[in-house]
Short mmCIF file of C-alpha atoms and ligand atoms in Angstrom, two decimals:
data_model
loop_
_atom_site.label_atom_id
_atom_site.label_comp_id
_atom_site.label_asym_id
_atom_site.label_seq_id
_atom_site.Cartn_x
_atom_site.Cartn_y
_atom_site.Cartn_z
CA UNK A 116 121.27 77.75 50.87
CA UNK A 117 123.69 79.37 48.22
CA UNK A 118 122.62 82.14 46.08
CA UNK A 119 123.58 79.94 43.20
CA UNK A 120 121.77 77.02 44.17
CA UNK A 121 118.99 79.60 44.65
CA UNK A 122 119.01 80.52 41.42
CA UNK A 123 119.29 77.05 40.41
CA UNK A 124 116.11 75.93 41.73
CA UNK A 125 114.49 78.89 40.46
CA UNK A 126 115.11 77.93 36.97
CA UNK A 127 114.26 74.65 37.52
CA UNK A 128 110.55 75.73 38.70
CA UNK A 129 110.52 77.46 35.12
CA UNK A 130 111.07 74.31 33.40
CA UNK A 131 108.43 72.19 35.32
CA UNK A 132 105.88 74.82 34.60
CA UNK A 133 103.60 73.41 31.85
CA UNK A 134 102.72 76.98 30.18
CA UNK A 135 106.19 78.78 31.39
CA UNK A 136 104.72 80.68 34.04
CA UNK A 137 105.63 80.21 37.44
CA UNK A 138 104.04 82.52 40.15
CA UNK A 139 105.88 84.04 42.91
CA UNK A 140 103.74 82.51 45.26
CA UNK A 141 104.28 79.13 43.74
CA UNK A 142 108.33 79.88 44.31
CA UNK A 143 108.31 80.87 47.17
CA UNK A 144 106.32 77.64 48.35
CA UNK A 145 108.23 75.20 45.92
CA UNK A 146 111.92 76.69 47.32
CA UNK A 147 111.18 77.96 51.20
CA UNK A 148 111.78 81.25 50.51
CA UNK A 149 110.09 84.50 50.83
CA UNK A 150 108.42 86.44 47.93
CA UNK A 151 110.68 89.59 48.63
CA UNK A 152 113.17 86.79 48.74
CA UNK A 153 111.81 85.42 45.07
CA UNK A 154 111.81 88.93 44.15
CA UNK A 155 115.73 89.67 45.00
CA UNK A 156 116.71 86.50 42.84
CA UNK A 157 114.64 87.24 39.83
CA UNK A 158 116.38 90.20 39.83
CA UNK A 159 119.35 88.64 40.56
CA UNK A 160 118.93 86.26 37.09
CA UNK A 161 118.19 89.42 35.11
CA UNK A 162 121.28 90.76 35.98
CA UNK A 163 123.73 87.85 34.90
CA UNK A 164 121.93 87.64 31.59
CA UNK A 165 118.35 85.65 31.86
CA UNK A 166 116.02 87.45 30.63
CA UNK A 167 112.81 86.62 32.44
CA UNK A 168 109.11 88.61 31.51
CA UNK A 169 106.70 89.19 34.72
CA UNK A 170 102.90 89.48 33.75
CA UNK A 171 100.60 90.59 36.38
CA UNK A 172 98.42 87.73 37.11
CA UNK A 173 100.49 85.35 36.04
CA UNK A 174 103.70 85.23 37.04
CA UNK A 175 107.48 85.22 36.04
CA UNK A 176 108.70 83.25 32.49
CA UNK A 177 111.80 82.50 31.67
CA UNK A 178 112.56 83.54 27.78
CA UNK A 179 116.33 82.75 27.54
CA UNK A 180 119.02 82.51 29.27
CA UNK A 181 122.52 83.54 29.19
CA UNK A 182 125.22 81.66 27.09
CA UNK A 183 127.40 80.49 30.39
CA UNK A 184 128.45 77.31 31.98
CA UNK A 185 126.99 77.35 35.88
CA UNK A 186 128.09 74.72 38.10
CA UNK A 187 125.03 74.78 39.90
CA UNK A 188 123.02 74.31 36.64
CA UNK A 189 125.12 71.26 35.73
CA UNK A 190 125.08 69.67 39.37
CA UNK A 191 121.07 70.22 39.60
CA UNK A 192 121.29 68.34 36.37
CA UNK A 193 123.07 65.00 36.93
CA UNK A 194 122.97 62.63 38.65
CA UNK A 195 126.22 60.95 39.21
CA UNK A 196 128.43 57.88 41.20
CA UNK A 197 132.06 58.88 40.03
CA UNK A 198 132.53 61.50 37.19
CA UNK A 199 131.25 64.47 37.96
CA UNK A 200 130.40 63.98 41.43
CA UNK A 201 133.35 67.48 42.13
CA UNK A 202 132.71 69.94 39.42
CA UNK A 203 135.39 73.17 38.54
CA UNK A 204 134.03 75.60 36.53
CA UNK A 205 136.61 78.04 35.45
CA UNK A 206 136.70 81.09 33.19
CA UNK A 207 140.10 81.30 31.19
CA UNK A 208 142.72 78.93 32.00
CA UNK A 209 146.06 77.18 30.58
CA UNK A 210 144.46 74.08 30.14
CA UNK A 211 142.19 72.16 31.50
CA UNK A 212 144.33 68.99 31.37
CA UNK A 213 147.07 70.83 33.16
CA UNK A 214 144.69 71.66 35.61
CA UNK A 215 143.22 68.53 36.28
CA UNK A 216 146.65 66.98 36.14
CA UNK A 217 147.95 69.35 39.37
CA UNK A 218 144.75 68.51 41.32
CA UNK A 219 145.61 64.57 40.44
CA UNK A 220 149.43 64.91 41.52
CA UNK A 221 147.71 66.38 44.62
CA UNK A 222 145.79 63.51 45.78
CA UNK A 223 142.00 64.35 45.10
CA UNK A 224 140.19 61.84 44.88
CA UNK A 225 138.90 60.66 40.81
CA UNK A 226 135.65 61.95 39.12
CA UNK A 227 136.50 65.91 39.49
CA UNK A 228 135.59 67.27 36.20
CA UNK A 229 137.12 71.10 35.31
CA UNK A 230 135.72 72.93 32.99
CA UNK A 231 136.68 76.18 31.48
CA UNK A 232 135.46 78.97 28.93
CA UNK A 233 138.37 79.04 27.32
CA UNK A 234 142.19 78.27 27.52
CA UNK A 235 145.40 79.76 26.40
CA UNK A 236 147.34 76.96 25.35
CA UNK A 237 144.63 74.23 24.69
CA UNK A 238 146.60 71.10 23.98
CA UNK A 239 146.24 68.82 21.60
CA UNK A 240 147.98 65.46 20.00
CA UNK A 241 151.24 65.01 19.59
CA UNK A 242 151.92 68.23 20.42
CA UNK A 243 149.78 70.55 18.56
CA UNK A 244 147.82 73.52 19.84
CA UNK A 245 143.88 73.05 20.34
CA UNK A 246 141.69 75.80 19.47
CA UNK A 247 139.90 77.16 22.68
CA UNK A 248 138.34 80.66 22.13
CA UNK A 249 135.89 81.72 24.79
CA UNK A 250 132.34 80.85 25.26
CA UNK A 251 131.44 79.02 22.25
CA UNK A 252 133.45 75.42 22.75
CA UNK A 253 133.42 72.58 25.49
CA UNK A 254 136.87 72.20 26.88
CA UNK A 255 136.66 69.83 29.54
CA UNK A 256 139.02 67.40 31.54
CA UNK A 257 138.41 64.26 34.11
CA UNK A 258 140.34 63.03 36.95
CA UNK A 259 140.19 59.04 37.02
CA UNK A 260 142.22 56.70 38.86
CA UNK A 261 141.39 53.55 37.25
CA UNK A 262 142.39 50.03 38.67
CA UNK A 263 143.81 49.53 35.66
CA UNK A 264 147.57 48.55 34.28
CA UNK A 265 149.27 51.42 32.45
CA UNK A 266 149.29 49.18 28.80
CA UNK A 267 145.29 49.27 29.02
CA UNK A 268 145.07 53.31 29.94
CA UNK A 269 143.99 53.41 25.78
CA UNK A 270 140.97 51.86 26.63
CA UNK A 271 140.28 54.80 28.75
CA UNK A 272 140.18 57.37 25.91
CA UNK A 273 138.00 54.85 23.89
CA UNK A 274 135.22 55.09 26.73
CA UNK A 275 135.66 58.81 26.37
CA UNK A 276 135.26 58.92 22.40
CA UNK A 277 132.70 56.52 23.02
CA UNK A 278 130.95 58.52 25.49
CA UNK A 279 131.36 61.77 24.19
CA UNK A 280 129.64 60.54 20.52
CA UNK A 281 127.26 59.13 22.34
CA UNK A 282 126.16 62.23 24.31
CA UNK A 283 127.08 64.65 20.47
CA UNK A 284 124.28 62.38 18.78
CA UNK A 285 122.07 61.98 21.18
CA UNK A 286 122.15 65.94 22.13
CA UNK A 287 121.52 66.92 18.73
CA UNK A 288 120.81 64.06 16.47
CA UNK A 289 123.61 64.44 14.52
CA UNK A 290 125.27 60.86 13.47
CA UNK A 291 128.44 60.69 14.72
CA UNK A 292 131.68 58.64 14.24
CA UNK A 293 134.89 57.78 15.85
CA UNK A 294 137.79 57.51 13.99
CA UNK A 295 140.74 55.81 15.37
CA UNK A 296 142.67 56.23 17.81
CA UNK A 297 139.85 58.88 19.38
CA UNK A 298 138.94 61.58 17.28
CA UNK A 299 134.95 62.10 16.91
CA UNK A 300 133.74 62.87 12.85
CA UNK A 301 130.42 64.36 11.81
CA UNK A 302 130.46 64.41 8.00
CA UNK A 303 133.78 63.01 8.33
CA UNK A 304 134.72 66.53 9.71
CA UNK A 305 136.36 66.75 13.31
CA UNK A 306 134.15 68.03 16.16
CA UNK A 307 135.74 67.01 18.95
CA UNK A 308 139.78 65.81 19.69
CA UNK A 309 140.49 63.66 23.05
CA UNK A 310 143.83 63.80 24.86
CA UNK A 311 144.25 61.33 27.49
CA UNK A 312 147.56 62.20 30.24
CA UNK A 313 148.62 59.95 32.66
CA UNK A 314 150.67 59.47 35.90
CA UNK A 315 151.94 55.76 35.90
CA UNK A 316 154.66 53.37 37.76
CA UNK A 317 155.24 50.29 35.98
CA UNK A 318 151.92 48.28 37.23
CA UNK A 319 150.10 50.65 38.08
CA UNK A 320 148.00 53.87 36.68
CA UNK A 321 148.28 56.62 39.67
CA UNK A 322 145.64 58.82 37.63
CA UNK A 323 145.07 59.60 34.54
CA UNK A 324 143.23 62.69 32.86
CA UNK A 325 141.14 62.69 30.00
CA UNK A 326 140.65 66.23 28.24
CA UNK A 327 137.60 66.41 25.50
CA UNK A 328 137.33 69.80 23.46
CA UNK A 329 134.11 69.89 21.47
CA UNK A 330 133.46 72.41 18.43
CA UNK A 331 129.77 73.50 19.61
CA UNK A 332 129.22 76.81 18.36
CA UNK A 333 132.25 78.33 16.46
CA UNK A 334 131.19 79.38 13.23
CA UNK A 335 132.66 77.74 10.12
CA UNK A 336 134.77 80.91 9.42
CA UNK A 337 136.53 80.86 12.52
CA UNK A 338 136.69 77.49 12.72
CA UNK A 339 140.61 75.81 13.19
CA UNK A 340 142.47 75.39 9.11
CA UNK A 341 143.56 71.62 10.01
CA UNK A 342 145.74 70.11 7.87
CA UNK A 343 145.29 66.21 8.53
CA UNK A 344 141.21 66.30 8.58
CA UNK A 345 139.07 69.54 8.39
CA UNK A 346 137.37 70.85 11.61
CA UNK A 347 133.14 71.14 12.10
CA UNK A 348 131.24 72.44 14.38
CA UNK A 349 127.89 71.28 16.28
CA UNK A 350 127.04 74.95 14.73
CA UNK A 351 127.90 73.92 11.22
CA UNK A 352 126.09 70.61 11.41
CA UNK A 353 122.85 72.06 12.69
CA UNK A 354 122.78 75.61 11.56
CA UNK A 355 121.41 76.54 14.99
CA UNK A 356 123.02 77.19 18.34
CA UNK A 357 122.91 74.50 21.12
CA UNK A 358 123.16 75.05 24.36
CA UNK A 359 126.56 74.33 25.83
CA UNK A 360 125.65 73.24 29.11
CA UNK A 361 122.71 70.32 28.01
CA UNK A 362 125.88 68.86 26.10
CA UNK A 363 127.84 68.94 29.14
CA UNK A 364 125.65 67.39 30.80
CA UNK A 365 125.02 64.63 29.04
CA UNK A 366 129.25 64.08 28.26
CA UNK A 367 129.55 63.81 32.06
CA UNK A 368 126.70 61.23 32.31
CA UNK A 369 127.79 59.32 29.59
CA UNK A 370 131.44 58.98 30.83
CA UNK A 371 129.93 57.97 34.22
CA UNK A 372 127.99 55.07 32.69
CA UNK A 373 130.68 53.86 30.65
CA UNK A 374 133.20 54.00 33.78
CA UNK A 375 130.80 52.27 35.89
CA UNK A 376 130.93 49.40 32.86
CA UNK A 377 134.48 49.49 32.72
CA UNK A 378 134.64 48.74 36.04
CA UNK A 379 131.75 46.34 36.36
CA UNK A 380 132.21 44.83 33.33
CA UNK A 381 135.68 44.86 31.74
CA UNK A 382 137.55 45.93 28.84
CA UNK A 383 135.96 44.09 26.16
CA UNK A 384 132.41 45.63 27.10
CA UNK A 385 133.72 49.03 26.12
CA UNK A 386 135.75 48.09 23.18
CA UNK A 387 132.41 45.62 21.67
CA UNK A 388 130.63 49.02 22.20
CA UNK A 389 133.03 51.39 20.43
CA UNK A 390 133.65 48.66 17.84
CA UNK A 391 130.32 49.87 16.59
CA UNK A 392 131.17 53.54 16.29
CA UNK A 393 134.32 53.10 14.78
CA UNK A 394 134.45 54.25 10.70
CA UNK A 395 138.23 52.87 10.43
CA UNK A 396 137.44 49.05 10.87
CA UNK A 397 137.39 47.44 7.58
CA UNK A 398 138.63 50.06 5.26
CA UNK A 399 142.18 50.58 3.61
CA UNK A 400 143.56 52.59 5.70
CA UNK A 401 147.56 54.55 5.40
CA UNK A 402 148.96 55.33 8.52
CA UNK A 403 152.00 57.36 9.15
CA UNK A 404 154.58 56.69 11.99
CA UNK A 405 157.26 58.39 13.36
CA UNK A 406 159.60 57.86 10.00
CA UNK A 407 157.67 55.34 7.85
CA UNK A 408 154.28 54.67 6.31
CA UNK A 409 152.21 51.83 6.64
CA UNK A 410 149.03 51.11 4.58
CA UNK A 411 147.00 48.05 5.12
CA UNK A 412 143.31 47.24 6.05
CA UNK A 413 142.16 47.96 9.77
CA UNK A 414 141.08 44.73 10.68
CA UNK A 415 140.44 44.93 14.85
CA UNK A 416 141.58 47.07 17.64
CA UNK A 417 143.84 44.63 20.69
CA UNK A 418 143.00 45.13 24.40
CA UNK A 419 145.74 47.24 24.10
CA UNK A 420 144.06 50.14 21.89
CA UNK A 421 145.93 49.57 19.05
CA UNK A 422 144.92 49.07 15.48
CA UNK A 423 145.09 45.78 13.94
CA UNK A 424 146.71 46.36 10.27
CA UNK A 425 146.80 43.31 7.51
CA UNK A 426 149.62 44.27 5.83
CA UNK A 427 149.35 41.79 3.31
CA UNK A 428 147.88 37.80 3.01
CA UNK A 429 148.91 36.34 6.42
CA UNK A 430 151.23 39.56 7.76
CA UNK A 431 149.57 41.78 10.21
CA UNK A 432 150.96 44.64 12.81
CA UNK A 433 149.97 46.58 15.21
CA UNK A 434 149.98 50.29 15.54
CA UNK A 435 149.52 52.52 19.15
CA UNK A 436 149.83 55.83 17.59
CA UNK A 437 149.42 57.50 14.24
CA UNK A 438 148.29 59.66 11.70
CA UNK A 439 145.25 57.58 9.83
CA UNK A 440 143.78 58.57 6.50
CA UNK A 441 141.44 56.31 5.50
CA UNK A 442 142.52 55.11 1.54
CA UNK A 443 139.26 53.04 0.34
C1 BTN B 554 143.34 66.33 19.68
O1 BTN B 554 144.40 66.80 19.25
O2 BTN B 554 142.52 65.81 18.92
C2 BTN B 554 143.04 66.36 21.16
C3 BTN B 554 142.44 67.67 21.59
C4 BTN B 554 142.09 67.72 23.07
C5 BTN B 554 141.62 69.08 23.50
C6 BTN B 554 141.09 69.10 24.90
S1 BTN B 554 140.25 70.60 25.31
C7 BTN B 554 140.19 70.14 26.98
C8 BTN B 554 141.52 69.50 27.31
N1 BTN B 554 142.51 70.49 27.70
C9 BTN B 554 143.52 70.55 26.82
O3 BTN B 554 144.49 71.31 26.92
N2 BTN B 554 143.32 69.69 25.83
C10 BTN B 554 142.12 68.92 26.01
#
């Protein structure tokens, strides 16, 4: 065994123990290993940032641990048939997008997931720059190759808003929204921004990444001065810290689930389910295109991923991309 998975199943121990305490006896039988071995790994913890307390008689606790991503955390912690099953965790990077795009145009196989502290040029939609400062964000990106044609790839990035508030709410009870085409709202604030890249020939998606960046624990002063909507923070919303890694976990799960119902049950199981997220159906909404502005109510997103807009008494059109402010 790695040190890392070591490690891994060390920690894991901790968080079985009913009181916190975990002997080095009891390690050393729950892991194989032998109590100088136990010994060299604590120590081993200590130094990349846990901070665990012996007491004689009782054994090791773990008190915190370090503010980092490890693979072998997240890997000990799901469970997973196609997203996640390859994880990259990387320190500073580009992008993760561009990352997972090179790795795509290379011919791994879907369901790698890469992962970084931070990024340089963190991309966002229609060409702006993303915010990616180190160690307090999630910037993360999936590799899928979908049997899909390339007009339904939007329904991709609706499982992934879907997914992603999903795992934000259910993380840290926070209610969460999704506002068309795929940004995720708290307090009608932006905490997280999905861009979706794809590879396709005319019938057919070759593969297509998904990049989610989620505000977790910036604080509101350094926190992005968007123009369209204002940026949050999970931070801001709770007033606590949360632990990066528990979200990540529960992102990667989600998208798993929701790509094994894509798959096993269509596009119309994932739109009925984001339906029910979405805070743009119904309302008044203006939305501006490339060199006009439309304004009309959002009535129903198409197959497609686009919004359904009554212009006026019987008129209706549909929209693929946009600025959206909601009006009423
Ligand atoms: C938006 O503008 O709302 C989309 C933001 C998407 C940001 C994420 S962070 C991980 C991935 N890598 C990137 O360069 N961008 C996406």
């Amino acid at each position: 065994m790695q040190t890392e998975q070591i490690d891994n199943l060390i920690i894991n121990t901790f968080k079985d123990s009913k009181d916190g305490f975990v002997s080095g006896q009891d390690i050393s039988n729950q892991i194989k290993i032998t109590r100088a071995a136990v010994w060299k790994h604590i120590e081993g913890l200590r130094k990349k940032g846990y901070v665990i307390e012996s007491v004689p008689s009782k054994g090791y606790k773990l008190m915190a641990s370090p503010d980092i991503i490890s693979a072998a955390e997240i890997k000990g912690a799901i469970d997973v048939k196609v997203t996640g099953r390859e994880l990259l965790i990387l320190d500073e990077v580009e992008s993760t997008n561009d990352i997972a795009m090179k790795f795509g145009a290379e011919g791994k196989e879907e369901g790698l997931v890469v992962v970084a502290e931070s990024q340089q040029h963190g991309k966002g939609r229609l060409g702006r720059i993303w915010a990616s400062p180190k160690g307090v964000n999630l910037y993360v990106s999936f590799l899928l190759r979908p049997d899909l044609p390339p007009i339904n790839a939007p329904v991709l990035t609706m499982m992934a808003s879907l997914a992603t508030a999903e795992a934000i709410s259910e993380t840290t009870g926070l209610e969460t929204w999704i506002k068309w085409p795929n940004d995720i709202l708290v307090n009608q604030k932006k905490i997280c921004g999905i861009l979706t890249e794809m590879n396709a020939e005319e019938e057919k998606i070759n593969y297509v990444v998904i990049g989610i960046g989620i505000n977790v624990n910036m604080k509101h002063e350094d926190l992005p001065m968007t123009v369209k909507i204002p940026a949050t923070s999970v931070i801001e919303c709770l007033g606590s810290k949360l632990d990066r890694s528990e979200l990540l976990c529960s992102v990667i799960k989600k998208m798993d689930l929701y790509y094994g119902e894509l798959h096993n049950n269509g596009i119309m199981a994932i739109i009925y389910k984001w339906r029910r997220l979405c805070n743009t159906l119904n309302k008044r909404v203006r939305v501006v295109l490339h060199e006009s502005v439309v304004t009309g109510v959002a009535e129903d997103v198409t197959q497609e991923g686009g919004l359904v807009l009554r212009i006026s008494g019987d008129s209706t059109k549909v929209i693929y991309s946009g600025d959206i402010t909601v009006i009423e």
